[in-house]
Short mmCIF file of C-alpha atoms in Angstrom, two decimals:
data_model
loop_
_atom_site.label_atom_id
_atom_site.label_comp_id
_atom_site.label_asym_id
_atom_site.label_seq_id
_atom_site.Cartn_x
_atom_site.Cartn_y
_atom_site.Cartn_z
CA UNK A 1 -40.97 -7.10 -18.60
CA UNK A 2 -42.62 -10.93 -18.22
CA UNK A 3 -42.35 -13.69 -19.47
CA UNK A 4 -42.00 -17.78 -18.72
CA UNK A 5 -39.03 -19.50 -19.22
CA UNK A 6 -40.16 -22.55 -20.37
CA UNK A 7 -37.76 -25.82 -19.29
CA UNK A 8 -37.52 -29.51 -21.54
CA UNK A 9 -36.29 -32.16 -19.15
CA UNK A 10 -35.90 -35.94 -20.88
CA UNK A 11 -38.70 -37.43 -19.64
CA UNK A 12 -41.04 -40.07 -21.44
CA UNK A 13 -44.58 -38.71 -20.07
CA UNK A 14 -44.87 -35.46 -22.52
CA UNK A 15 -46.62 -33.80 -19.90
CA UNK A 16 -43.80 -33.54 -16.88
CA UNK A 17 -41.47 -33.21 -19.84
CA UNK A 18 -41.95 -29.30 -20.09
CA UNK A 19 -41.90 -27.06 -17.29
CA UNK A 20 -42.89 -23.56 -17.49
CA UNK A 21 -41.62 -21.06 -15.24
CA UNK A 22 -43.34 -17.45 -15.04
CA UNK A 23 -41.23 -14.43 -14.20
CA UNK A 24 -41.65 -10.72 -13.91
CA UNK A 25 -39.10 -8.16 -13.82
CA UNK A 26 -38.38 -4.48 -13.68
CA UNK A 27 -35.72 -2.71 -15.37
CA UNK A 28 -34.18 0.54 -13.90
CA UNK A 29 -32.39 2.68 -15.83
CA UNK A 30 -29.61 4.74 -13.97
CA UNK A 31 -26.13 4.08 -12.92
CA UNK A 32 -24.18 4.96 -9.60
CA UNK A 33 -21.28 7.69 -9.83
CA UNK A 34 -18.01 8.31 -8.73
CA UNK A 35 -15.38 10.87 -8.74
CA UNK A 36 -12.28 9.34 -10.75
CA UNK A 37 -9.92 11.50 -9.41
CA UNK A 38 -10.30 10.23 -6.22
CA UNK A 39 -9.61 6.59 -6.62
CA UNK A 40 -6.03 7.09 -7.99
CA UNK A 41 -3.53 6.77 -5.15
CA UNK A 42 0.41 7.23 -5.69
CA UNK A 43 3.04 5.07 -4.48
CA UNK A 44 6.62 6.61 -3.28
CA UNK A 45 8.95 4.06 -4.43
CA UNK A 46 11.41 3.89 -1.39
CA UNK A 47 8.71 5.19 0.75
CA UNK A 48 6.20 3.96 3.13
CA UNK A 49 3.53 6.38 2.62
CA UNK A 50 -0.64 6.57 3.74
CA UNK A 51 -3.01 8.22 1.70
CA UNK A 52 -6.68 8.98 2.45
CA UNK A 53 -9.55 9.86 0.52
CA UNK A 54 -13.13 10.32 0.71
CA UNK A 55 -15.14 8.58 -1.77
CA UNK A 56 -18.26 10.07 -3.04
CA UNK A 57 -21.43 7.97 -4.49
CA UNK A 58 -24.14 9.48 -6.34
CA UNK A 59 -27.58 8.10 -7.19
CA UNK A 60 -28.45 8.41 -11.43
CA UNK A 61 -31.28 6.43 -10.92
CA UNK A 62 -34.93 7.35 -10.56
CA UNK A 63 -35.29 5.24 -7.13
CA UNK A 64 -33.89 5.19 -3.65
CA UNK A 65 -30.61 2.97 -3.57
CA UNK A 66 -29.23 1.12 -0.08
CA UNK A 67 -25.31 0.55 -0.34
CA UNK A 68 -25.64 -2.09 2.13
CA UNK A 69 -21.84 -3.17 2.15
CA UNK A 70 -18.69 -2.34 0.51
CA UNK A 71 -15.49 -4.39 0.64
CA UNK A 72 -12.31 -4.43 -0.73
CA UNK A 73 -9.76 -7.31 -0.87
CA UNK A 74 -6.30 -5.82 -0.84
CA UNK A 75 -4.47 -5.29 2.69
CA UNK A 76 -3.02 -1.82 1.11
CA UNK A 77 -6.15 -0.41 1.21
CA UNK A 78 -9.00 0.24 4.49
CA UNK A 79 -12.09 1.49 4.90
CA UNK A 80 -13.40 3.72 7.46
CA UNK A 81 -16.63 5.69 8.33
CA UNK A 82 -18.88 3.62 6.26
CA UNK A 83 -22.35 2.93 7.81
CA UNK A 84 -24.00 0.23 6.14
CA UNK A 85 -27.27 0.63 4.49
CA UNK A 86 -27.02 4.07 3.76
CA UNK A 87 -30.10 5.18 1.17
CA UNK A 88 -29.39 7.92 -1.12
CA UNK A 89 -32.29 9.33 -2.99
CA UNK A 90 -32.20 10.04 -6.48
CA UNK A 91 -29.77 12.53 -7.85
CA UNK A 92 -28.35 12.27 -4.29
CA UNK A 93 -24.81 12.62 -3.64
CA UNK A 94 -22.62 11.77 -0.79
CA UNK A 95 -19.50 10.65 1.16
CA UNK A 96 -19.94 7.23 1.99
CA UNK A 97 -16.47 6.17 3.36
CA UNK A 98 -13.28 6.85 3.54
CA UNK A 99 -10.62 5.50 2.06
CA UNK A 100 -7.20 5.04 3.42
CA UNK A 101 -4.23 3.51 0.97
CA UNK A 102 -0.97 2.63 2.38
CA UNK A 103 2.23 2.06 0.60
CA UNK A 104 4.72 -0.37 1.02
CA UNK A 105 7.60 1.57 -0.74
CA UNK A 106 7.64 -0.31 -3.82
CA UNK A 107 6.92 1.02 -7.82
CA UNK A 108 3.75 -1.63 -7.90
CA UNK A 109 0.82 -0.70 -10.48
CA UNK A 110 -2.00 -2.10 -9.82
CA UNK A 111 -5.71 -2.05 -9.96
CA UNK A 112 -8.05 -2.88 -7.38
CA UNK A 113 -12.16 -2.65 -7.34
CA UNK A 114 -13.88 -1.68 -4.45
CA UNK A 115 -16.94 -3.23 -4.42
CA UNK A 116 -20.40 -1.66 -3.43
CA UNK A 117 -23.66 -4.10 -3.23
CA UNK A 118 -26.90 -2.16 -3.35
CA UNK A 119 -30.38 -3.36 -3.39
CA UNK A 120 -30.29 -2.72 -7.32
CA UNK A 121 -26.94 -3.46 -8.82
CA UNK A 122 -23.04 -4.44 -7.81
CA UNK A 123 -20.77 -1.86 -8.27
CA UNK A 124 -17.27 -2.47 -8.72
CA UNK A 125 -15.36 1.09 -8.56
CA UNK A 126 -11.27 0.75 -9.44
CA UNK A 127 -8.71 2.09 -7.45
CA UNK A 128 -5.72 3.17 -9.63
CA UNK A 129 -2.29 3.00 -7.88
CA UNK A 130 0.12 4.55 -9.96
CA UNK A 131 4.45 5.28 -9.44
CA UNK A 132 4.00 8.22 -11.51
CA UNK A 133 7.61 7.68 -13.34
CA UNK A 134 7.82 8.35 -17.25
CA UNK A 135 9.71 5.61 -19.28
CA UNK A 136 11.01 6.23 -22.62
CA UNK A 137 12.58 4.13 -25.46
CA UNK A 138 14.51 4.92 -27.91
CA UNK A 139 14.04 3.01 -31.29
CA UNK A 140 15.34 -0.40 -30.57
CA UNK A 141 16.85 0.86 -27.63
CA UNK A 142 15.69 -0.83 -23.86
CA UNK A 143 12.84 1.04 -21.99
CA UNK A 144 14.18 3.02 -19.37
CA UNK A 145 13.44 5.69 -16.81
CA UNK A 146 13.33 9.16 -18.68
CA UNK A 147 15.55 10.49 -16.03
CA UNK A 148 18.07 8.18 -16.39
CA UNK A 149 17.82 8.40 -20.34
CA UNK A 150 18.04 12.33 -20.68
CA UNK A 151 21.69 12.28 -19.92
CA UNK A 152 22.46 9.72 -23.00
CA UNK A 153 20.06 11.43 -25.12
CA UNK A 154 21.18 13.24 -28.56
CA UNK A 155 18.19 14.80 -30.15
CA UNK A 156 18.16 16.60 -33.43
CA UNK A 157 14.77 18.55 -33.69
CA UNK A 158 16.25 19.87 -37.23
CA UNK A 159 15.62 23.48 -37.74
CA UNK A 160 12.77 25.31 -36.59
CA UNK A 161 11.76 28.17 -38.68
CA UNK A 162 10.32 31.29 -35.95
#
């Protein structure tokens, strides 16, 4: 892929007026994987719990990719054993970090990316936290924990033929 990207400034002299500007690019086809049930972390409401997790990359493309840094900005979450500029070859896969979340005891859901930068591409993986509690609602009715609605619950599944 080339081109010029050509650039009209307000000028009077017609000649400094344009500017052309050559480029050249390659375009990689690929994509770097993850396993999705590891970035989904539980939090204990009432509990102050720590969960940890290995995170797994691997290389879809047809070149040699260096995860030179990853980062992550939410205090709940740290990461350990992560050498920067790891290269994985293609169709490479491996652990590049751990992954350590810590609860603070609330219900939160949230989302949070962890974000790998490569020599090719960004990568923003999310990190699920989830309470795991089932809410149901009743037509009209206010949402509420399922536990706590079971008790005032009348349902009529009609008959059921066997």
């Amino acid at each position: 892929l080339h081109g010029k990207l050509q650039l009209i400034v307000n000028d009077t002299d017609a000649v400094s007026a344009t500017l052309a500007v050559p480029y050249k690019a390659n375009v990689l086809y690929g994509s770097l994987g993850f396993m999705n049930d590891k970035t989904k972390f539980l939090a204990t409401p009432g509990r102050v719990t720590s969960t940890m997790r290995a995170i797994m990359v691997s290389n879809n493309f047809s070149v040699p990719i260096l995860i030179r840094s990853a980062k992550i900005d939410d205090p709940s979450f740290k990461i350990s054993h992560f050498q920067p500029d790891t290269v994985l070859q293609p169709g490479e896969a491996a652990s590049l970090m751990h992954l350590e979340y810590t609860s603070n005891g609330t219900s939160a859901l949230c989302t949070r990316d962890l974000e790998l930068a490569t020599n090719v591409t960004a990568m923003k993986i999310p990190l699920q936290v989830y309470h795991g509690n089932l809410h149901c609602q009743i037509e009209h009715g206010p949402l509420q924990e399922c536990s706590a609605a079971a008790n005032s619950l009348d349902l009529n599944m009609g008959i059921l033929s066997v």
